[in-house]
Amino acid sequence: MKKLVLLGAGHAHVHVLSTLAAKPLPGVQVTLVAPFPRQLYSGMVPGFVAGHYTLDECVIQLEPLLKGTDITWLPRSVTALDANARTVTLDDGSTVDFDWISVNTGPVQDRQKTDAMMPGAREHGLFVRPIESFGALWPQVLEMAQTKPLRLAVIGGGAAGIELCMAVRQRLPKASVTLINGSGELAATYPEGVRQRVGRALKARGIIVLLERASRIQAGEVTLESGATLACDVPIIATGAQAPAWLATSGLTLDEQGFMAVDAFQRSPSHDHIFAAGDVCTRIDQPLPRSGVYAVRAGPALLTNLTAVLAGVPPVAHLPPKNTLNLLSCGDHYAIATWGDYNTQGRWVWWLKDWIDRGFIKRYSRP
């Protein structure tokens, strides 16, 4: 039996698992390593925060997906990967060996690195990642809001931070909401038209935007780089993702930021028995934004190539689309859309996003 290990149950692996559950590969033993019993779909988290969805409506349960299959699920986290020895070490100290492995563990917010740059973040901040933990802790914020009007600050001016700010405003209309964006430019990766729309949307919803870095977090306040302090009951850490620490000692080829490098086949250029998709990796032939849109698109291609190499057939290059549809929710039933250089907004955009997101959950959910 050939041993295939799937590290993580990210967007791409959900597609792989769903297909392998229905059509097993003959002569292949599949093991899934994923710490949580369900996959919380990141695209619906702002809607959950805003109160449009329950948590259960935003998740894909793994157990029903794997029920009745020969796929082994290990509810653990990975602590080490040895690409040459073909072994994975788990958080309970056990090891799993493999012939082929695919990595789709999702984005990571390194608590230690973040705390070094922003002392107090680890003790006082509510981290967005892992997203399953954020989903479990958000109800505690709602309980706090029942006792007094809260002062919330979202640290990070990317798509996640922008959507969360407006979602918080929708759910907690009496709260003070501030977006702290240390990059100096809000929604920096988006076209100018989208940045203008985002700025107007935040202003219309009474969200304060501070274009400077948060340098320290203490109980009840956030200190800014200028030395000014901001009163804050709940600092939400929505800064960019880092590479998992265990990649540094894996023996794999990495990019400059420590993410796993992959080629056009989603395969490691140094170890052709190792594949990856999503935020954990970087396409060295065609750098792509770290976006759930690309992770979802990589799922079918990843499945095709895993199936091919396991059968001794050459893999096929995955060609991501030049333009993708990006949808930013604005808290209420309103959203901003961008497709290449084109952008628009409206209630109909939110309904489109809602239809796409619900469809993704339904596609991979089992009774």
mmCIF file of C-alpha atoms in Angstrom, residues 2-306:
data_model
loop_
_atom_site.group_PDB
_atom_site.id
_atom_site.type_symbol
_atom_site.label_atom_id
_atom_site.label_comp_id
_atom_site.label_asym_id
_atom_site.label_seq_id
_atom_site.Cartn_x
_atom_site.Cartn_y
_atom_site.Cartn_z
ATOM 1 C CA LYS A 2 1.217 3.487 -0.882
ATOM 2 C CA LYS A 3 0.930 5.950 1.979
ATOM 3 C CA LEU A 4 -0.539 9.392 1.258
ATOM 4 C CA VAL A 5 -0.654 11.903 4.129
ATOM 5 C CA LEU A 6 -2.760 15.054 3.937
ATOM 6 C CA LEU A 7 -1.535 17.707 6.395
ATOM 7 C CA GLY A 8 -4.391 20.057 7.243
ATOM 8 C CA ALA A 9 -8.012 20.329 6.160
ATOM 9 C CA GLY A 10 -7.766 23.630 4.317
ATOM 10 C CA HIS A 11 -9.890 24.697 1.362
ATOM 11 C CA ALA A 12 -7.928 22.648 -1.200
ATOM 12 C CA HIS A 13 -7.798 19.506 0.938
ATOM 13 C CA VAL A 14 -11.529 19.628 1.599
ATOM 14 C CA HIS A 15 -12.008 19.077 -2.128
ATOM 15 C CA VAL A 16 -9.415 16.280 -2.178
ATOM 16 C CA LEU A 17 -11.017 14.564 0.826
ATOM 17 C CA SER A 18 -14.532 14.838 -0.563
ATOM 18 C CA THR A 19 -13.485 13.202 -3.833
ATOM 19 C CA LEU A 20 -11.334 10.480 -2.262
ATOM 20 C CA ALA A 21 -14.155 9.657 0.148
ATOM 21 C CA ALA A 22 -16.454 8.983 -2.816
ATOM 22 C CA LYS A 23 -13.823 7.425 -5.110
ATOM 23 C CA PRO A 24 -10.944 5.836 -3.151
ATOM 24 C CA LEU A 25 -7.636 5.322 -4.909
ATOM 25 C CA PRO A 26 -6.851 1.593 -5.162
ATOM 26 C CA GLY A 27 -3.744 0.554 -3.268
ATOM 27 C CA VAL A 28 -3.439 3.897 -1.445
ATOM 28 C CA GLN A 29 -3.717 4.373 2.314
ATOM 29 C CA VAL A 30 -4.818 7.946 3.083
ATOM 30 C CA THR A 31 -4.180 9.628 6.441
ATOM 31 C CA LEU A 32 -5.518 13.064 7.335
ATOM 32 C CA VAL A 33 -3.754 15.089 10.048
ATOM 33 C CA ALA A 34 -6.005 17.944 11.215
ATOM 34 C CA PRO A 35 -6.351 19.255 14.787
ATOM 35 C CA PHE A 36 -9.971 20.388 14.638
ATOM 36 C CA PRO A 37 -13.073 18.252 13.994
ATOM 37 C CA ARG A 38 -14.417 20.788 11.530
ATOM 38 C CA GLN A 39 -13.168 23.228 8.915
ATOM 39 C CA LEU A 40 -14.358 26.782 9.520
ATOM 40 C CA TYR A 41 -14.695 28.483 6.150
ATOM 41 C CA SER A 42 -12.795 31.774 6.371
ATOM 42 C CA GLY A 43 -14.990 33.481 3.760
ATOM 43 C CA MET A 44 -17.993 33.331 6.095
ATOM 44 C CA VAL A 45 -16.282 34.407 9.329
ATOM 45 C CA PRO A 46 -17.092 38.126 8.873
ATOM 46 C CA GLY A 47 -20.719 37.132 8.323
ATOM 47 C CA PHE A 48 -20.602 35.067 11.512
ATOM 48 C CA VAL A 49 -19.148 38.009 13.440
ATOM 49 C CA ALA A 50 -21.820 40.312 11.990
ATOM 50 C CA GLY A 51 -24.558 37.904 13.090
ATOM 51 C CA HIS A 52 -25.699 36.793 9.635
ATOM 52 C CA TYR A 53 -24.687 33.151 10.224
ATOM 53 C CA THR A 54 -24.447 30.784 13.136
ATOM 54 C CA LEU A 55 -21.087 29.094 13.593
ATOM 55 C CA ASP A 56 -22.553 25.771 12.456
ATOM 56 C CA GLU A 57 -23.587 27.343 9.148
ATOM 57 C CA CYS A 58 -19.941 28.263 8.465
ATOM 58 C CA VAL A 59 -18.278 24.903 9.017
ATOM 59 C CA ILE A 60 -17.641 21.657 7.184
ATOM 60 C CA GLN A 61 -17.723 18.746 9.613
ATOM 61 C CA LEU A 62 -14.912 16.269 8.954
ATOM 62 C CA GLU A 63 -16.425 13.186 10.585
ATOM 63 C CA PRO A 64 -19.485 12.967 8.284
ATOM 64 C CA LEU A 65 -17.228 13.648 5.298
ATOM 65 C CA LEU A 66 -14.987 10.684 6.205
ATOM 66 C CA LYS A 67 -17.687 8.352 7.541
ATOM 67 C CA GLY A 68 -17.689 4.965 5.870
ATOM 68 C CA THR A 69 -14.299 5.524 4.204
ATOM 69 C CA ASP A 70 -10.877 3.979 4.795
ATOM 70 C CA ILE A 71 -9.331 7.406 5.382
ATOM 71 C CA THR A 72 -7.647 7.615 8.788
ATOM 72 C CA TRP A 73 -8.117 10.919 10.608
ATOM 73 C CA LEU A 74 -5.595 11.914 13.278
ATOM 74 C CA PRO A 75 -6.881 14.904 15.315
ATOM 75 C CA ARG A 76 -3.393 16.285 15.957
ATOM 76 C CA SER A 77 -1.153 19.177 14.929
ATOM 77 C CA VAL A 78 2.177 18.761 13.161
ATOM 78 C CA THR A 79 5.336 19.823 15.023
ATOM 79 C CA ALA A 80 7.977 18.625 12.548
ATOM 80 C CA LEU A 81 8.319 17.352 9.002
ATOM 81 C CA ASP A 82 11.403 15.565 7.682
ATOM 82 C CA ALA A 83 11.226 15.685 3.902
ATOM 83 C CA ASN A 84 14.187 13.348 3.443
ATOM 84 C CA ALA A 85 13.162 10.730 6.012
ATOM 85 C CA ARG A 86 9.523 11.035 4.888
ATOM 86 C CA THR A 87 8.162 11.363 8.416
ATOM 87 C CA VAL A 88 5.849 13.783 10.218
ATOM 88 C CA THR A 89 6.021 14.324 13.977
ATOM 89 C CA LEU A 90 2.758 15.186 15.738
ATOM 90 C CA ASP A 91 2.070 17.177 18.897
ATOM 91 C CA ASP A 92 1.696 14.025 20.991
ATOM 92 C CA GLY A 93 5.216 12.909 20.029
ATOM 93 C CA SER A 94 4.071 10.203 17.619
ATOM 94 C CA THR A 95 5.341 9.987 14.038
ATOM 95 C CA VAL A 96 3.661 9.170 10.754
ATOM 96 C CA ASP A 97 5.630 7.988 7.728
ATOM 97 C CA PHE A 98 4.581 8.616 4.145
ATOM 98 C CA ASP A 99 5.380 7.968 0.530
ATOM 99 C CA TRP A 100 3.577 11.092 -0.655
ATOM 100 C CA ILE A 101 2.386 14.092 1.317
ATOM 101 C CA SER A 102 0.303 17.179 0.617
ATOM 102 C CA VAL A 103 0.342 20.255 2.865
ATOM 103 C CA ASN A 104 -2.673 22.552 3.222
ATOM 104 C CA THR A 105 -2.524 23.667 6.838
ATOM 105 C CA GLY A 106 -3.744 27.208 6.307
ATOM 106 C CA PRO A 107 -2.322 30.534 7.473
ATOM 107 C CA VAL A 108 -0.529 30.906 10.809
ATOM 108 C CA GLN A 109 -0.162 33.842 13.187
ATOM 109 C CA ASP A 110 3.052 33.159 15.080
ATOM 110 C CA ARG A 111 2.338 34.290 18.651
ATOM 111 C CA GLN A 112 6.006 34.557 19.558
ATOM 112 C CA LYS A 113 6.973 36.644 16.509
ATOM 113 C CA THR A 114 3.920 38.878 16.866
ATOM 114 C CA ASP A 115 4.633 39.439 20.554
ATOM 115 C CA ALA A 116 8.235 40.374 19.755
ATOM 116 C CA MET A 117 7.023 43.069 17.357
ATOM 117 C CA MET A 118 4.035 44.080 19.512
ATOM 118 C CA PRO A 119 4.688 43.256 23.193
ATOM 119 C CA GLY A 120 1.557 42.225 25.031
ATOM 120 C CA ALA A 121 -0.183 40.837 21.949
ATOM 121 C CA ARG A 122 0.082 37.269 23.150
ATOM 122 C CA GLU A 123 -1.391 38.062 26.569
ATOM 123 C CA HIS A 124 -4.085 40.570 25.662
ATOM 124 C CA GLY A 125 -4.857 40.151 21.943
ATOM 125 C CA LEU A 126 -7.600 38.116 20.279
ATOM 126 C CA PHE A 127 -5.855 36.462 17.317
ATOM 127 C CA VAL A 128 -7.833 35.741 14.151
ATOM 128 C CA ARG A 129 -5.749 32.570 13.538
ATOM 129 C CA PRO A 130 -6.285 29.725 14.046
ATOM 130 C CA ILE A 131 -9.675 30.712 12.787
ATOM 131 C CA GLU A 132 -11.398 27.841 14.637
ATOM 132 C CA SER A 133 -10.201 29.281 17.948
ATOM 133 C CA PHE A 134 -11.357 32.778 16.980
ATOM 134 C CA GLY A 135 -14.802 31.381 16.158
ATOM 135 C CA ALA A 136 -14.990 29.758 19.585
ATOM 136 C CA LEU A 137 -13.864 32.909 21.443
ATOM 137 C CA TRP A 138 -15.985 35.524 19.645
ATOM 138 C CA PRO A 139 -19.130 34.700 21.712
ATOM 139 C CA GLN A 140 -17.179 35.759 24.818
ATOM 140 C CA VAL A 141 -16.772 39.215 23.279
ATOM 141 C CA LEU A 142 -20.537 39.362 22.741
ATOM 142 C CA GLU A 143 -21.049 38.487 26.414
ATOM 143 C CA MET A 144 -18.738 41.354 27.426
ATOM 144 C CA ALA A 145 -20.733 43.708 25.206
ATOM 145 C CA GLN A 146 -23.862 42.970 27.227
ATOM 146 C CA THR A 147 -22.310 44.572 30.303
ATOM 147 C CA LYS A 148 -20.948 47.794 28.746
ATOM 148 C CA PRO A 149 -20.262 49.489 25.399
ATOM 149 C CA LEU A 150 -16.981 48.026 24.199
ATOM 150 C CA ARG A 151 -13.954 49.707 22.668
ATOM 151 C CA LEU A 152 -12.567 47.424 19.967
ATOM 152 C CA ALA A 153 -9.511 47.833 17.777
ATOM 153 C CA VAL A 154 -8.740 45.664 14.767
ATOM 154 C CA ILE A 155 -5.002 45.620 14.070
ATOM 155 C CA GLY A 156 -4.265 44.962 10.398
ATOM 156 C CA GLY A 157 -5.543 46.754 7.300
ATOM 157 C CA GLY A 158 -5.777 43.843 4.891
ATOM 158 C CA ALA A 159 -9.003 42.239 3.684
ATOM 159 C CA ALA A 160 -9.515 40.343 6.962
ATOM 160 C CA GLY A 161 -9.104 43.431 9.115
ATOM 161 C CA ILE A 162 -11.355 45.559 6.907
ATOM 162 C CA GLU A 163 -14.163 42.996 6.842
ATOM 163 C CA LEU A 164 -13.921 42.312 10.572
ATOM 164 C CA CYS A 165 -14.157 46.024 11.413
ATOM 165 C CA MET A 166 -17.385 46.421 9.504
ATOM 166 C CA ALA A 167 -18.734 43.119 10.830
ATOM 167 C CA VAL A 168 -18.081 44.245 14.419
ATOM 168 C CA ARG A 169 -19.833 47.535 13.707
ATOM 169 C CA GLN A 170 -22.889 45.649 12.409
ATOM 170 C CA ARG A 171 -23.053 43.300 15.410
ATOM 171 C CA LEU A 172 -22.154 45.861 18.101
ATOM 172 C CA PRO A 173 -23.600 49.210 16.978
ATOM 173 C CA LYS A 174 -22.850 50.852 20.352
ATOM 174 C CA ALA A 175 -19.181 49.846 20.326
ATOM 175 C CA SER A 176 -16.276 52.095 19.426
ATOM 176 C CA VAL A 177 -14.456 50.479 16.472
ATOM 177 C CA THR A 178 -10.974 51.474 15.291
ATOM 178 C CA LEU A 179 -8.912 50.038 12.450
ATOM 179 C CA ILE A 180 -5.158 50.266 13.032
ATOM 180 C CA ASN A 181 -3.279 49.902 9.770
ATOM 181 C CA GLY A 182 0.494 50.027 10.116
ATOM 182 C CA SER A 183 1.300 49.775 6.408
ATOM 183 C CA GLY A 184 0.378 53.388 5.741
ATOM 184 C CA GLU A 185 -2.053 52.470 2.955
ATOM 185 C CA LEU A 186 -5.399 50.833 3.537
ATOM 186 C CA ALA A 187 -6.272 47.792 1.380
ATOM 187 C CA ALA A 188 -2.823 48.144 -0.182
ATOM 188 C CA THR A 189 -3.090 45.076 -2.438
ATOM 189 C CA TYR A 190 -6.297 46.284 -4.108
ATOM 190 C CA PRO A 191 -6.750 48.663 -7.075
ATOM 191 C CA GLU A 192 -7.174 52.365 -6.355
ATOM 192 C CA GLY A 193 -10.915 52.236 -7.033
ATOM 193 C CA VAL A 194 -11.411 49.540 -4.416
ATOM 194 C CA ARG A 195 -9.282 51.409 -1.869
ATOM 195 C CA GLN A 196 -11.500 54.453 -2.323
ATOM 196 C CA ARG A 197 -14.655 52.372 -1.922
ATOM 197 C CA VAL A 198 -13.269 50.755 1.236
ATOM 198 C CA GLY A 199 -12.373 54.154 2.707
ATOM 199 C CA ARG A 200 -15.865 55.498 2.071
ATOM 200 C CA ALA A 201 -17.484 52.349 3.501
ATOM 201 C CA LEU A 202 -15.473 52.581 6.718
ATOM 202 C CA LYS A 203 -16.223 56.288 7.090
ATOM 203 C CA ALA A 204 -19.948 55.759 6.479
ATOM 204 C CA ARG A 205 -20.017 53.192 9.292
ATOM 205 C CA GLY A 206 -18.258 55.414 11.793
ATOM 206 C CA ILE A 207 -15.054 53.376 11.937
ATOM 207 C CA ILE A 208 -11.928 55.319 12.902
ATOM 208 C CA VAL A 209 -8.861 54.508 10.758
ATOM 209 C CA LEU A 210 -5.364 55.076 12.181
ATOM 210 C CA LEU A 211 -2.513 54.816 9.676
ATOM 211 C CA GLU A 212 0.262 53.921 12.091
ATOM 212 C CA ARG A 213 1.634 50.790 13.692
ATOM 213 C CA ALA A 214 0.518 49.395 17.034
ATOM 214 C CA SER A 215 3.692 48.991 19.100
ATOM 215 C CA ARG A 216 2.398 47.563 22.394
ATOM 216 C CA ILE A 217 -0.768 46.119 23.905
ATOM 217 C CA GLN A 218 -1.639 46.370 27.575
ATOM 218 C CA ALA A 219 -4.792 45.692 29.539
ATOM 219 C CA GLY A 220 -7.305 48.301 28.407
ATOM 220 C CA GLU A 221 -5.139 50.106 25.858
ATOM 221 C CA VAL A 222 -3.062 49.911 22.689
ATOM 222 C CA THR A 223 0.085 52.009 22.344
ATOM 223 C CA LEU A 224 0.829 53.387 18.886
ATOM 224 C CA GLU A 225 4.213 53.959 17.274
ATOM 225 C CA SER A 226 3.878 57.707 17.844
ATOM 226 C CA GLY A 227 3.563 57.120 21.585
ATOM 227 C CA ALA A 228 -0.159 57.899 21.670
ATOM 228 C CA THR A 229 -2.448 55.429 23.428
ATOM 229 C CA LEU A 230 -5.841 54.143 22.381
ATOM 230 C CA ALA A 231 -8.347 52.906 24.974
ATOM 231 C CA CYS A 232 -9.247 49.368 23.955
ATOM 232 C CA ASP A 233 -11.127 46.530 25.638
ATOM 233 C CA VAL A 234 -10.677 43.988 22.826
ATOM 234 C CA PRO A 235 -7.679 44.218 20.447
ATOM 235 C CA ILE A 236 -8.265 41.873 17.502
ATOM 236 C CA ILE A 237 -5.011 40.807 15.823
ATOM 237 C CA ALA A 238 -5.665 40.523 12.055
ATOM 238 C CA THR A 239 -2.097 41.018 10.836
ATOM 239 C CA GLY A 240 -0.627 38.986 7.972
ATOM 240 C CA ALA A 241 0.124 35.288 8.152
ATOM 241 C CA GLN A 242 3.524 33.746 8.828
ATOM 242 C CA ALA A 243 4.963 30.424 7.734
ATOM 243 C CA PRO A 244 4.602 27.518 10.207
ATOM 244 C CA ALA A 245 7.725 27.238 12.363
ATOM 245 C CA TRP A 246 8.195 23.531 11.533
ATOM 246 C CA LEU A 247 8.880 24.334 7.876
ATOM 247 C CA ALA A 248 12.258 25.861 8.822
ATOM 248 C CA THR A 249 13.713 22.453 9.717
ATOM 249 C CA SER A 250 11.833 20.382 7.132
ATOM 250 C CA GLY A 251 14.617 20.250 4.535
ATOM 251 C CA LEU A 252 12.239 21.676 1.925
ATOM 252 C CA THR A 253 13.036 24.581 -0.382
ATOM 253 C CA LEU A 254 11.450 27.708 1.114
ATOM 254 C CA ASP A 255 10.886 31.259 -0.112
ATOM 255 C CA GLU A 256 12.399 34.346 1.532
ATOM 256 C CA GLN A 257 9.597 34.513 4.112
ATOM 257 C CA GLY A 258 9.918 30.849 5.075
ATOM 258 C CA PHE A 259 6.881 29.556 3.167
ATOM 259 C CA MET A 260 7.142 26.302 1.231
ATOM 260 C CA ALA A 261 8.126 26.802 -2.407
ATOM 261 C CA VAL A 262 6.092 24.948 -5.050
ATOM 262 C CA ASP A 263 6.242 24.776 -8.835
ATOM 263 C CA ALA A 264 3.519 24.822 -11.469
ATOM 264 C CA PHE A 265 2.424 21.341 -10.343
ATOM 265 C CA GLN A 266 1.958 22.524 -6.707
ATOM 266 C CA ARG A 267 4.985 20.340 -5.944
ATOM 267 C CA SER A 268 8.202 21.050 -4.027
ATOM 268 C CA PRO A 269 11.097 21.718 -6.427
ATOM 269 C CA SER A 270 13.460 19.936 -4.034
ATOM 270 C CA HIS A 271 11.265 16.945 -3.118
ATOM 271 C CA ASP A 272 8.925 15.754 -5.853
ATOM 272 C CA HIS A 273 6.944 13.549 -3.440
ATOM 273 C CA ILE A 274 5.688 16.608 -1.524
ATOM 274 C CA PHE A 275 2.838 18.862 -2.669
ATOM 275 C CA ALA A 276 1.181 21.920 -1.120
ATOM 276 C CA ALA A 277 -1.624 24.415 -1.665
ATOM 277 C CA GLY A 278 -2.976 27.525 0.010
ATOM 278 C CA ASP A 279 -1.286 30.062 2.261
ATOM 279 C CA VAL A 280 1.401 27.652 3.455
ATOM 280 C CA CYS A 281 3.169 27.800 0.084
ATOM 281 C CA THR A 282 4.419 30.157 -2.628
ATOM 282 C CA ARG A 283 4.330 29.486 -6.365
ATOM 283 C CA ILE A 284 7.907 30.215 -7.476
ATOM 284 C CA ASP A 285 6.923 30.333 -11.157
ATOM 285 C CA GLN A 286 3.934 32.621 -10.627
ATOM 286 C CA PRO A 287 3.621 34.362 -7.226
ATOM 287 C CA LEU A 288 -0.020 34.621 -6.185
ATOM 288 C CA PRO A 289 -1.814 36.543 -3.414
ATOM 289 C CA ARG A 290 -2.406 34.540 -0.223
ATOM 290 C CA SER A 291 -6.121 34.300 -0.769
ATOM 291 C CA GLY A 292 -8.771 31.685 -0.103
ATOM 292 C CA VAL A 293 -9.913 32.159 -3.687
ATOM 293 C CA TYR A 294 -6.668 30.674 -5.006
ATOM 294 C CA ALA A 295 -6.679 27.905 -2.400
ATOM 295 C CA VAL A 296 -10.158 26.823 -3.490
ATOM 296 C CA ARG A 297 -9.107 26.921 -7.171
ATOM 297 C CA ALA A 298 -6.056 24.776 -6.376
ATOM 298 C CA GLY A 299 -8.156 21.939 -4.941
ATOM 299 C CA PRO A 300 -9.147 20.198 -8.202
ATOM 300 C CA ALA A 301 -5.634 20.626 -9.655
ATOM 301 C CA LEU A 302 -4.068 19.213 -6.510
ATOM 302 C CA LEU A 303 -6.374 16.197 -6.629
ATOM 303 C CA THR A 304 -5.541 15.607 -10.302
ATOM 304 C CA ASN A 305 -1.804 15.649 -9.667
ATOM 305 C CA LEU A 306 -1.887 13.541 -6.504
#
